mmCIF file of C-alpha atoms and ligand atoms in Angstrom:
data_model
loop_
_atom_site.group_PDB
_atom_site.id
_atom_site.type_symbol
_atom_site.label_atom_id
_atom_site.label_comp_id
_atom_site.label_asym_id
_atom_site.label_seq_id
_atom_site.Cartn_x
_atom_site.Cartn_y
_atom_site.Cartn_z
ATOM 1 C CA MET A 1 75.237 144.670 92.974
ATOM 2 C CA THR A 2 73.451 143.708 89.738
ATOM 3 C CA GLU A 3 73.640 147.352 88.695
ATOM 4 C CA ILE A 4 77.413 147.353 88.978
ATOM 5 C CA LYS A 5 77.554 144.069 87.078
ATOM 6 C CA LYS A 6 75.391 145.415 84.265
ATOM 7 C CA HIS A 7 77.509 148.539 84.004
ATOM 8 C CA SER A 8 80.809 146.686 84.065
ATOM 9 C CA ARG A 9 80.560 146.508 80.291
ATOM 10 C CA PHE A 10 81.302 150.261 80.297
ATOM 11 C CA GLN A 11 84.675 149.553 81.868
ATOM 12 C CA THR A 12 86.540 149.055 78.614
ATOM 13 C CA VAL A 13 84.455 151.022 76.064
ATOM 14 C CA ILE A 14 87.057 153.803 76.129
ATOM 15 C CA ASP A 15 90.699 152.774 76.388
ATOM 16 C CA PRO A 16 91.238 152.974 80.181
ATOM 17 C CA ALA A 17 94.687 154.519 79.605
ATOM 18 C CA ALA A 18 93.024 157.404 77.711
ATOM 19 C CA VAL A 19 90.524 157.907 80.535
ATOM 20 C CA ASP A 20 93.368 158.055 83.067
ATOM 21 C CA ARG A 21 95.306 160.496 80.910
ATOM 22 C CA VAL A 22 92.302 162.827 80.628
ATOM 23 C CA LYS A 23 91.735 162.634 84.393
ATOM 24 C CA GLN A 24 95.368 163.601 84.965
ATOM 25 C CA LEU A 25 95.115 166.485 82.501
ATOM 26 C CA VAL A 26 92.001 167.787 84.253
ATOM 27 C CA LEU A 27 93.618 167.527 87.671
ATOM 28 C CA VAL A 28 96.696 169.553 86.655
ATOM 29 C CA SER A 29 94.798 172.197 84.649
ATOM 30 C CA GLN A 30 93.533 175.498 86.037
ATOM 31 C CA GLU A 31 91.699 177.124 83.136
ATOM 32 C CA ILE A 32 89.584 174.736 81.096
ATOM 33 C CA VAL A 33 87.684 175.651 77.949
ATOM 34 C CA ILE A 34 85.133 173.404 76.295
ATOM 35 C CA THR A 35 84.417 173.885 72.599
ATOM 36 C CA CYS A 36 81.896 172.267 70.271
ATOM 37 C CA HIS A 37 80.955 172.604 66.600
ATOM 38 C CA VAL A 38 79.475 175.697 64.960
ATOM 39 C CA SER A 39 75.650 175.822 64.802
ATOM 40 C CA PRO A 40 75.654 173.782 67.991
ATOM 41 C CA ASP A 41 72.902 171.202 68.332
ATOM 42 C CA GLY A 42 71.506 169.345 71.343
ATOM 43 C CA ASP A 43 74.404 166.905 71.452
ATOM 44 C CA ALA A 44 77.121 169.558 71.079
ATOM 45 C CA LEU A 45 75.577 171.816 73.752
ATOM 46 C CA GLY A 46 74.323 169.002 75.977
ATOM 47 C CA SER A 47 77.742 167.347 76.188
ATOM 48 C CA SER A 48 79.578 170.675 76.566
ATOM 49 C CA THR A 49 77.394 172.090 79.333
ATOM 50 C CA ALA A 50 77.326 168.735 81.167
ATOM 51 C CA LEU A 51 81.118 168.502 81.093
ATOM 52 C CA CYS A 52 81.408 172.107 82.252
ATOM 53 C CA MET A 53 79.154 171.453 85.250
ATOM 54 C CA VAL A 54 81.005 168.282 86.207
ATOM 55 C CA LEU A 55 84.374 170.046 85.965
ATOM 56 C CA LYS A 56 83.049 172.824 88.195
ATOM 57 C CA SER A 57 81.859 170.226 90.721
ATOM 58 C CA LEU A 58 85.431 168.953 90.692
ATOM 59 C CA GLY A 59 86.502 172.453 91.711
ATOM 60 C CA LYS A 60 87.832 173.507 88.307
ATOM 61 C CA LYS A 61 87.436 176.783 86.451
ATOM 62 C CA ALA A 62 85.689 175.901 83.220
ATOM 63 C CA HIS A 63 83.862 177.717 80.411
ATOM 64 C CA VAL A 64 81.965 176.618 77.332
ATOM 65 C CA VAL A 65 82.930 178.742 74.316
ATOM 66 C CA THR A 66 80.905 178.420 71.111
ATOM 67 C CA ALA A 67 81.444 179.962 67.666
ATOM 68 C CA ASP A 68 77.825 181.084 67.348
ATOM 69 C CA CYS A 69 74.485 181.156 69.146
ATOM 70 C CA PRO A 70 72.557 178.114 70.292
ATOM 71 C CA PRO A 71 69.096 177.584 68.801
ATOM 72 C CA LYS A 72 66.252 179.069 70.841
ATOM 73 C CA THR A 73 64.763 175.612 71.450
ATOM 74 C CA LEU A 74 67.761 174.827 73.653
ATOM 75 C CA TYR A 75 67.749 178.006 75.735
ATOM 76 C CA PHE A 76 66.171 176.069 78.590
ATOM 77 C CA LEU A 77 69.270 173.868 78.966
ATOM 78 C CA PRO A 78 70.789 174.288 82.404
ATOM 79 C CA GLY A 79 74.107 176.091 82.169
ATOM 80 C CA LEU A 80 73.379 177.620 78.780
ATOM 81 C CA ARG A 81 73.198 181.120 80.203
ATOM 82 C CA ASP A 82 76.882 180.917 81.118
ATOM 83 C CA ILE A 83 78.293 179.980 77.720
ATOM 84 C CA VAL A 84 80.488 182.465 75.871
ATOM 85 C CA VAL A 85 79.351 182.965 72.282
ATOM 86 C CA ALA A 86 82.058 184.303 69.935
ATOM 87 C CA THR A 87 79.620 186.234 67.735
ATOM 88 C CA ARG A 88 78.450 188.143 70.832
ATOM 89 C CA GLN A 89 81.625 188.288 72.946
ATOM 90 C CA ALA A 90 84.511 187.905 70.522
ATOM 91 C CA ASP A 91 87.214 189.286 72.829
ATOM 92 C CA ARG A 92 86.151 187.243 75.806
ATOM 93 C CA ALA A 93 85.918 184.082 73.696
ATOM 94 C CA HIS A 94 89.424 184.635 72.324
ATOM 95 C CA ASP A 95 90.849 185.559 75.736
ATOM 96 C CA LEU A 96 89.456 182.386 77.257
ATOM 97 C CA MET A 97 90.867 180.258 74.425
ATOM 98 C CA LYS A 98 94.234 181.964 74.794
ATOM 99 C CA SER A 99 94.550 181.589 78.557
ATOM 100 C CA ALA A 100 93.247 178.017 78.657
ATOM 101 C CA ASP A 101 95.652 175.292 79.662
ATOM 102 C CA LEU A 102 93.245 172.548 78.627
ATOM 103 C CA ILE A 103 90.729 172.624 75.767
ATOM 104 C CA PHE A 104 88.075 169.986 75.227
ATOM 105 C CA CYS A 105 86.821 169.430 71.680
ATOM 106 C CA LEU A 106 83.382 167.889 71.967
ATOM 107 C CA ASP A 107 81.205 166.539 69.150
ATOM 108 C CA TYR A 108 83.580 167.475 66.322
ATOM 109 C CA ASN A 109 86.664 165.987 64.780
ATOM 110 C CA ASP A 110 88.072 168.706 62.535
ATOM 111 C CA PRO A 111 89.306 172.180 63.602
ATOM 112 C CA LYS A 112 87.336 173.713 60.720
ATOM 113 C CA ARG A 113 84.125 172.773 62.532
ATOM 114 C CA VAL A 114 84.662 175.513 65.155
ATOM 115 C CA ASP A 115 84.466 178.046 62.350
ATOM 116 C CA ARG A 116 85.628 181.500 63.524
ATOM 117 C CA LEU A 117 87.394 179.933 66.529
ATOM 118 C CA SER A 118 89.566 177.570 64.496
ATOM 119 C CA ASP A 119 92.630 179.876 64.432
ATOM 120 C CA ALA A 120 92.355 180.362 68.188
ATOM 121 C CA LEU A 121 92.121 176.590 68.624
ATOM 122 C CA LEU A 122 95.042 175.814 66.317
ATOM 123 C CA SER A 123 97.324 178.474 67.785
ATOM 124 C CA SER A 124 96.507 177.636 71.399
ATOM 125 C CA LYS A 125 99.278 176.147 73.499
ATOM 126 C CA ALA A 126 96.728 174.328 75.659
ATOM 127 C CA ARG A 127 96.609 170.577 75.793
ATOM 128 C CA LYS A 128 93.595 169.258 73.940
ATOM 129 C CA VAL A 129 91.193 166.416 74.483
ATOM 130 C CA MET A 130 88.714 165.335 71.820
ATOM 131 C CA ILE A 131 85.610 163.359 72.788
ATOM 132 C CA ASP A 132 83.600 162.681 69.652
ATOM 133 C CA HIS A 133 81.597 160.222 67.593
ATOM 134 C CA HIS A 134 82.214 161.388 64.007
ATOM 135 C CA LEU A 135 84.128 159.250 61.520
ATOM 136 C CA ASP A 136 87.748 159.897 60.520
ATOM 137 C CA PRO A 137 89.020 162.448 63.036
ATOM 138 C CA CYS A 138 91.602 164.881 61.678
ATOM 139 C CA ILE A 139 92.503 167.046 64.624
ATOM 140 C CA ASP A 140 95.767 167.246 66.503
ATOM 141 C CA VAL A 141 95.017 166.507 70.161
ATOM 142 C CA THR A 142 96.837 165.295 73.255
ATOM 143 C CA VAL A 143 94.195 162.628 73.859
ATOM 144 C CA GLY A 144 91.586 161.607 71.304
ATOM 145 C CA ILE A 145 88.526 159.614 72.325
ATOM 146 C CA SER A 146 86.757 158.793 69.076
ATOM 147 C CA HIS A 147 83.852 156.337 69.026
ATOM 148 C CA PRO A 148 81.748 156.557 65.859
ATOM 149 C CA GLU A 149 79.763 153.483 66.945
ATOM 150 C CA ILE A 150 78.214 155.471 69.806
ATOM 151 C CA SER A 151 75.169 157.458 68.767
ATOM 152 C CA SER A 152 75.950 160.697 70.602
ATOM 153 C CA THR A 153 78.901 162.471 72.156
ATOM 154 C CA SER A 154 76.702 162.906 75.231
ATOM 155 C CA ALA A 155 76.385 159.112 75.685
ATOM 156 C CA LEU A 156 80.134 158.742 75.140
ATOM 157 C CA LEU A 157 80.763 161.472 77.721
ATOM 158 C CA TYR A 158 78.573 159.624 80.229
ATOM 159 C CA ILE A 159 80.630 156.472 79.645
ATOM 160 C CA PHE A 160 83.782 158.553 80.151
ATOM 161 C CA PHE A 161 82.383 159.825 83.475
ATOM 162 C CA TRP A 162 81.521 156.260 84.457
ATOM 163 C CA GLN A 163 84.975 154.939 83.617
ATOM 164 C CA ALA A 164 86.599 157.926 85.349
ATOM 165 C CA GLY A 165 84.565 157.302 88.513
ATOM 166 C CA TRP A 166 82.991 160.737 88.143
ATOM 167 C CA THR A 167 79.286 159.863 87.881
ATOM 168 C CA ARG A 168 78.850 161.077 91.462
ATOM 169 C CA TYR A 169 79.587 164.593 90.204
ATOM 170 C CA ILE A 170 76.624 164.459 87.808
ATOM 171 C CA ASN A 171 73.575 166.224 89.229
ATOM 172 C CA ARG A 172 70.048 166.634 87.907
ATOM 173 C CA SER A 173 71.068 169.578 85.692
ATOM 174 C CA SER A 174 74.051 167.932 84.031
ATOM 175 C CA ALA A 175 72.019 164.718 83.694
ATOM 176 C CA ALA A 176 69.361 166.702 81.793
ATOM 177 C CA CYS A 177 72.059 168.025 79.439
ATOM 178 C CA ILE A 178 73.401 164.530 78.764
ATOM 179 C CA TYR A 179 69.901 163.196 78.150
ATOM 180 C CA THR A 180 69.126 166.049 75.756
ATOM 181 C CA GLY A 181 72.193 165.215 73.663
ATOM 182 C CA MET A 182 71.346 161.523 73.576
ATOM 183 C CA MET A 183 67.758 162.259 72.620
ATOM 184 C CA THR A 184 68.479 164.790 69.880
ATOM 185 C CA ASP A 185 71.174 162.728 68.117
ATOM 186 C CA THR A 186 68.860 159.705 67.947
ATOM 187 C CA GLY A 187 65.598 161.495 67.055
ATOM 188 C CA ASN A 188 64.196 160.649 70.484
ATOM 189 C CA PHE A 189 65.649 157.134 70.235
ATOM 190 C CA SER A 190 64.140 156.416 66.839
ATOM 191 C CA TYR A 191 67.453 155.781 64.994
ATOM 192 C CA ASN A 192 70.987 154.694 65.980
ATOM 193 C CA SER A 193 69.369 153.623 69.186
ATOM 194 C CA ASN A 194 69.413 149.817 69.359
ATOM 195 C CA ASP A 195 72.427 149.644 71.656
ATOM 196 C CA PRO A 196 71.079 148.298 74.973
ATOM 197 C CA ASP A 197 73.770 150.226 76.857
ATOM 198 C CA LEU A 198 72.029 153.494 75.934
ATOM 199 C CA TYR A 199 69.177 152.448 78.182
ATOM 200 C CA LEU A 200 71.525 151.727 81.085
ATOM 201 C CA ILE A 201 72.652 155.345 80.769
ATOM 202 C CA ILE A 202 69.050 156.577 80.647
ATOM 203 C CA HIS A 203 68.321 154.512 83.736
ATOM 204 C CA ASP A 204 71.129 156.266 85.583
ATOM 205 C CA LEU A 205 70.034 159.715 84.373
ATOM 206 C CA LEU A 206 66.476 159.076 85.549
ATOM 207 C CA ARG A 207 67.912 158.112 88.943
ATOM 208 C CA LYS A 208 69.633 161.511 88.961
ATOM 209 C CA GLY A 209 66.147 163.005 88.820
ATOM 210 C CA ILE A 210 65.643 164.086 85.188
ATOM 211 C CA ASP A 211 62.113 164.438 83.851
ATOM 212 C CA LYS A 212 62.581 162.837 80.438
ATOM 213 C CA ASP A 213 58.993 163.440 79.350
ATOM 214 C CA ASN A 214 59.349 167.144 80.016
ATOM 215 C CA LEU A 215 62.720 167.239 78.222
ATOM 216 C CA TYR A 216 61.027 165.665 75.193
ATOM 217 C CA LYS A 217 58.318 168.300 75.323
ATOM 218 C CA LEU A 218 60.833 171.150 75.614
ATOM 219 C CA VAL A 219 63.207 169.965 72.884
ATOM 220 C CA MET A 220 61.118 168.062 70.368
ATOM 221 C CA ASN A 221 57.607 169.356 70.839
ATOM 222 C CA THR A 222 57.902 173.088 71.424
ATOM 223 C CA ALA A 223 57.852 175.427 68.433
ATOM 224 C CA SER A 224 57.340 179.026 67.445
ATOM 225 C CA GLU A 225 54.718 180.047 64.902
ATOM 226 C CA SER A 226 57.478 180.753 62.355
ATOM 227 C CA ARG A 227 58.919 177.261 62.789
ATOM 228 C CA LEU A 228 55.541 175.567 62.335
ATOM 229 C CA ARG A 229 54.782 177.595 59.205
ATOM 230 C CA ILE A 230 58.235 177.154 57.671
ATOM 231 C CA MET A 231 58.173 173.394 58.264
ATOM 232 C CA GLY A 232 54.813 173.171 56.518
ATOM 233 C CA TYR A 233 55.900 175.395 53.640
ATOM 234 C CA GLY A 234 59.186 173.528 53.122
ATOM 235 C CA GLN A 235 57.370 170.215 52.842
ATOM 236 C CA TYR A 236 54.715 171.714 50.568
ATOM 237 C CA ARG A 237 57.453 172.990 48.213
ATOM 238 C CA MET A 238 59.501 169.771 48.312
ATOM 239 C CA GLN A 239 60.688 168.489 44.929
ATOM 240 C CA LEU A 240 60.818 164.758 44.259
ATOM 241 C CA LEU A 241 63.217 162.959 41.911
ATOM 242 C CA PRO A 242 61.566 159.529 41.937
ATOM 243 C CA GLN A 243 64.027 157.981 39.456
ATOM 244 C CA HIS A 244 66.836 158.736 41.941
ATOM 245 C CA LYS A 245 64.736 158.103 45.090
ATOM 246 C CA ALA A 246 65.671 161.591 46.215
ATOM 247 C CA ALA A 247 63.808 164.574 47.653
ATOM 248 C CA VAL A 248 65.013 168.181 47.668
ATOM 249 C CA ILE A 249 63.798 171.036 49.848
ATOM 250 C CA MET A 250 65.118 174.496 49.197
ATOM 251 C CA LEU A 251 64.542 177.797 50.999
ATOM 252 C CA SER A 252 65.734 181.121 49.624
ATOM 253 C CA GLU A 253 66.654 184.195 51.649
ATOM 254 C CA GLU A 254 63.386 185.869 50.577
ATOM 255 C CA GLU A 255 61.308 182.890 51.701
ATOM 256 C CA LEU A 256 63.098 182.737 55.048
ATOM 257 C CA LYS A 257 62.493 186.436 55.532
ATOM 258 C CA GLU A 258 58.834 186.107 54.656
ATOM 259 C CA PHE A 259 58.466 183.432 57.331
ATOM 260 C CA ASP A 260 60.375 185.485 59.911
ATOM 261 C CA TYR A 261 62.936 182.694 60.118
ATOM 262 C CA SER A 262 65.184 182.445 63.097
ATOM 263 C CA LYS A 263 67.975 179.958 63.656
ATOM 264 C CA GLY A 264 66.754 176.473 64.468
ATOM 265 C CA ASP A 265 63.357 176.948 62.791
ATOM 266 C CA THR A 266 64.201 174.426 60.049
ATOM 267 C CA GLU A 267 65.784 171.849 62.374
ATOM 268 C CA GLY A 268 64.548 168.410 61.328
ATOM 269 C CA LEU A 269 62.976 169.605 58.063
ATOM 270 C CA VAL A 270 65.483 167.538 56.066
ATOM 271 C CA ASN A 271 64.269 164.357 57.768
ATOM 272 C CA THR A 272 60.623 164.739 56.812
ATOM 273 C CA PRO A 273 60.790 163.387 53.211
ATOM 274 C CA LEU A 274 62.266 160.115 54.506
ATOM 275 C CA ALA A 275 58.801 159.222 55.785
ATOM 276 C CA MET A 276 58.012 158.216 52.187
ATOM 277 C CA PRO A 277 59.040 154.564 51.742
ATOM 278 C CA GLU A 278 60.140 155.209 48.141
ATOM 279 C CA ILE A 279 62.559 157.986 49.143
ATOM 280 C CA MET A 280 66.117 156.898 50.066
ATOM 281 C CA TYR A 281 67.634 160.293 50.697
ATOM 282 C CA SER A 282 66.740 163.867 51.245
ATOM 283 C CA VAL A 283 68.578 167.136 50.667
ATOM 284 C CA PHE A 284 67.848 170.514 52.210
ATOM 285 C CA LEU A 285 69.438 173.673 50.785
ATOM 286 C CA ARG A 286 69.061 176.839 52.824
ATOM 287 C CA LYS A 287 70.461 180.208 51.784
ATOM 288 C CA ASP A 288 72.245 181.616 54.816
ATOM 289 C CA ALA A 289 73.984 184.997 54.960
ATOM 290 C CA ASP A 290 77.405 183.710 53.891
ATOM 291 C CA CYS A 291 76.723 180.439 52.080
ATOM 292 C CA VAL A 292 74.145 177.862 51.102
ATOM 293 C CA LYS A 293 73.885 175.434 54.019
ATOM 294 C CA VAL A 294 73.514 171.878 52.797
ATOM 295 C CA SER A 295 71.951 169.127 54.931
ATOM 296 C CA MET A 296 71.375 165.545 53.868
ATOM 297 C CA ARG A 297 69.733 162.496 55.424
ATOM 298 C CA SER A 298 69.416 158.963 54.103
ATOM 299 C CA LYS A 299 68.246 155.453 54.858
ATOM 300 C CA GLU A 300 70.155 152.189 55.065
ATOM 301 C CA THR A 301 73.542 152.264 53.333
ATOM 302 C CA PHE A 302 73.073 155.260 51.054
ATOM 303 C CA PRO A 303 76.154 157.401 51.857
ATOM 304 C CA VAL A 304 75.117 161.054 51.958
ATOM 305 C CA ASN A 305 78.452 161.865 53.642
ATOM 306 C CA LYS A 306 80.138 160.994 50.317
ATOM 307 C CA ILE A 307 78.029 163.530 48.402
ATOM 308 C CA CYS A 308 78.788 166.201 51.020
ATOM 309 C CA GLU A 309 82.513 165.418 51.049
ATOM 310 C CA GLU A 310 82.868 165.167 47.289
ATOM 311 C CA HIS A 311 80.776 168.175 46.249
ATOM 312 C CA PHE A 312 79.764 170.395 49.188
ATOM 313 C CA ASN A 313 82.906 170.996 51.309
ATOM 314 C CA GLY A 314 81.495 168.944 54.128
ATOM 315 C CA GLY A 315 81.087 165.474 55.541
ATOM 316 C CA GLY A 316 79.361 163.663 58.360
ATOM 317 C CA HIS A 317 77.841 160.271 58.929
ATOM 318 C CA ILE A 318 76.546 157.826 56.327
ATOM 319 C CA ASN A 319 72.911 158.743 57.087
ATOM 320 C CA ALA A 320 73.302 162.362 58.263
ATOM 321 C CA ALA A 321 75.720 164.755 56.663
ATOM 322 C CA GLY A 322 76.127 168.369 55.752
ATOM 323 C CA GLY A 323 78.276 170.921 54.043
ATOM 324 C CA GLU A 324 78.142 174.284 52.354
ATOM 325 C CA PHE A 325 78.121 175.822 48.916
ATOM 326 C CA HIS A 326 79.559 179.253 48.165
ATOM 327 C CA GLY A 327 77.437 180.852 45.480
ATOM 328 C CA PRO A 328 73.784 181.481 44.678
ATOM 329 C CA LEU A 329 71.101 178.995 45.668
ATOM 330 C CA SER A 330 70.250 178.327 42.019
ATOM 331 C CA GLU A 331 73.839 177.180 41.388
ATOM 332 C CA ALA A 332 73.799 174.945 44.436
ATOM 333 C CA LEU A 333 70.649 173.313 43.072
ATOM 334 C CA GLN A 334 72.183 172.996 39.619
ATOM 335 C CA LEU A 335 75.260 171.250 41.039
ATOM 336 C CA LEU A 336 73.066 168.979 43.142
ATOM 337 C CA LEU A 337 70.945 167.954 40.162
ATOM 338 C CA GLU A 338 74.114 167.209 38.194
ATOM 339 C CA VAL A 339 75.652 165.013 40.875
ATOM 340 C CA ILE A 340 72.549 163.151 42.048
ATOM 341 C CA PRO A 341 72.505 160.712 39.062
ATOM 342 C CA THR A 342 76.151 159.777 39.733
ATOM 343 C CA TYR A 343 75.121 158.291 43.102
ATOM 344 C CA ASP A 344 72.455 155.967 41.673
ATOM 345 C CA LYS A 345 74.902 153.094 42.143
ATOM 346 C CA TYR A 346 74.354 153.280 45.908
ATOM 347 C CA LEU A 347 70.561 152.970 45.682
HETATM 348 P P1 5GP B 1 73.090 168.906 59.956
HETATM 349 O O1 5GP B 1 72.448 168.479 58.697
HETATM 350 O O2 5GP B 1 72.230 168.609 61.143
HETATM 351 O O3 5GP B 1 73.628 170.281 59.918
HETATM 352 O O4 5GP B 1 74.387 168.007 60.129
HETATM 353 C C1 5GP B 1 74.307 166.617 60.163
HETATM 354 C C2 5GP B 1 75.690 166.063 60.353
HETATM 355 O O5 5GP B 1 76.457 166.379 59.218
HETATM 356 C C3 5GP B 1 76.449 166.681 61.520
HETATM 357 O O6 5GP B 1 76.309 165.891 62.658
HETATM 358 C C4 5GP B 1 77.880 166.673 61.046
HETATM 359 O O7 5GP B 1 78.439 165.407 61.275
HETATM 360 C C5 5GP B 1 77.764 166.788 59.557
HETATM 361 N N1 5GP B 1 77.956 168.145 59.033
HETATM 362 C C6 5GP B 1 77.036 169.132 58.914
HETATM 363 N N2 5GP B 1 77.549 170.222 58.347
HETATM 364 C C7 5GP B 1 78.839 169.935 58.086
HETATM 365 C C8 5GP B 1 79.913 170.665 57.494
HETATM 366 O O8 5GP B 1 79.790 171.821 57.068
HETATM 367 N N3 5GP B 1 81.114 170.018 57.414
HETATM 368 C C9 5GP B 1 81.288 168.733 57.858
HETATM 369 N N4 5GP B 1 82.492 168.169 57.745
HETATM 370 N N5 5GP B 1 80.300 168.024 58.406
HETATM 371 C C10 5GP B 1 79.096 168.601 58.535
HETATM 372 MN MN1 MN B 2 76.673 164.522 67.882
#
């Protein structure tokens, strides 16, 4: 009884009319595709695979389609084996998008964020449902559930399941996926994690049988030799701009090659300079095959999303944002050093 009372606060988090509409759409759809953002992280994959499993428990045909590969650290996620990755199975990914009558957009708010799948998404006749926690959605959907105040799409998805009366379809595997998303988007509940309701969700997931300590070990405390060495090297080579309270870490293609870099190896590197009390924000520039990937993190009210929006074709949250630069790494650094002083007003 008390449990139901405690959870009753979930009842109106999402507009109940939107929850009903999504339930109706699911019930009348036969071929459901779930998409998430490119370079999928724990929240994108956790929410997508959890939704896929729940939809299958409801008797639906559902597939997760991603633009590119998941990081190796998340290979253990239940359901990950079944996802369709467009870089590996382009035809199948496009066929699924084309024949879908319902497409979920999870953990992104802009069609550009599905990268090579964005044309397929935009041209699809399927009805679309967005469930997301990024600011300022700009995506044309049938139903949009946008809650930037919630720290992960996975937590928002759990609340959706609760409001829909679908928590009984969550099993230990889908619970583990939801927990992984909640954990990764809050740095194992070390930021954006003061909402007491998060812990009601964790309570429920533990009751579903998840081993949260083991999930922590698998996601946050398991690393390859190349990751450990690259993380150390990146921090060793970090540049500080004390007058702007900024730190910059940069890795060139040659350096990545030398360290036998594979995707995911630098996850979290951008956060490390924030351990210094005098540093307000941190920038990581990594030369990828097609662009320089830009990642930024900050403390308090320093808006790194503004820098990414205004100069690096990107966006994100106030304290965690990203974008890209098309050109050599040296030019990305040059631009960064030019723009950094113009943000001193936010320090
Ligand atoms: P990360 O630094 O982990 O790649 O991304 C942190 C956050 O920044 C993401 O959750 C996302 O909101 C945002 N972000 C990262 N890359 C991009 C990008 O290329 N474009 C936009 N609009 N946002 C991004
Ligand atoms: Mn997220």
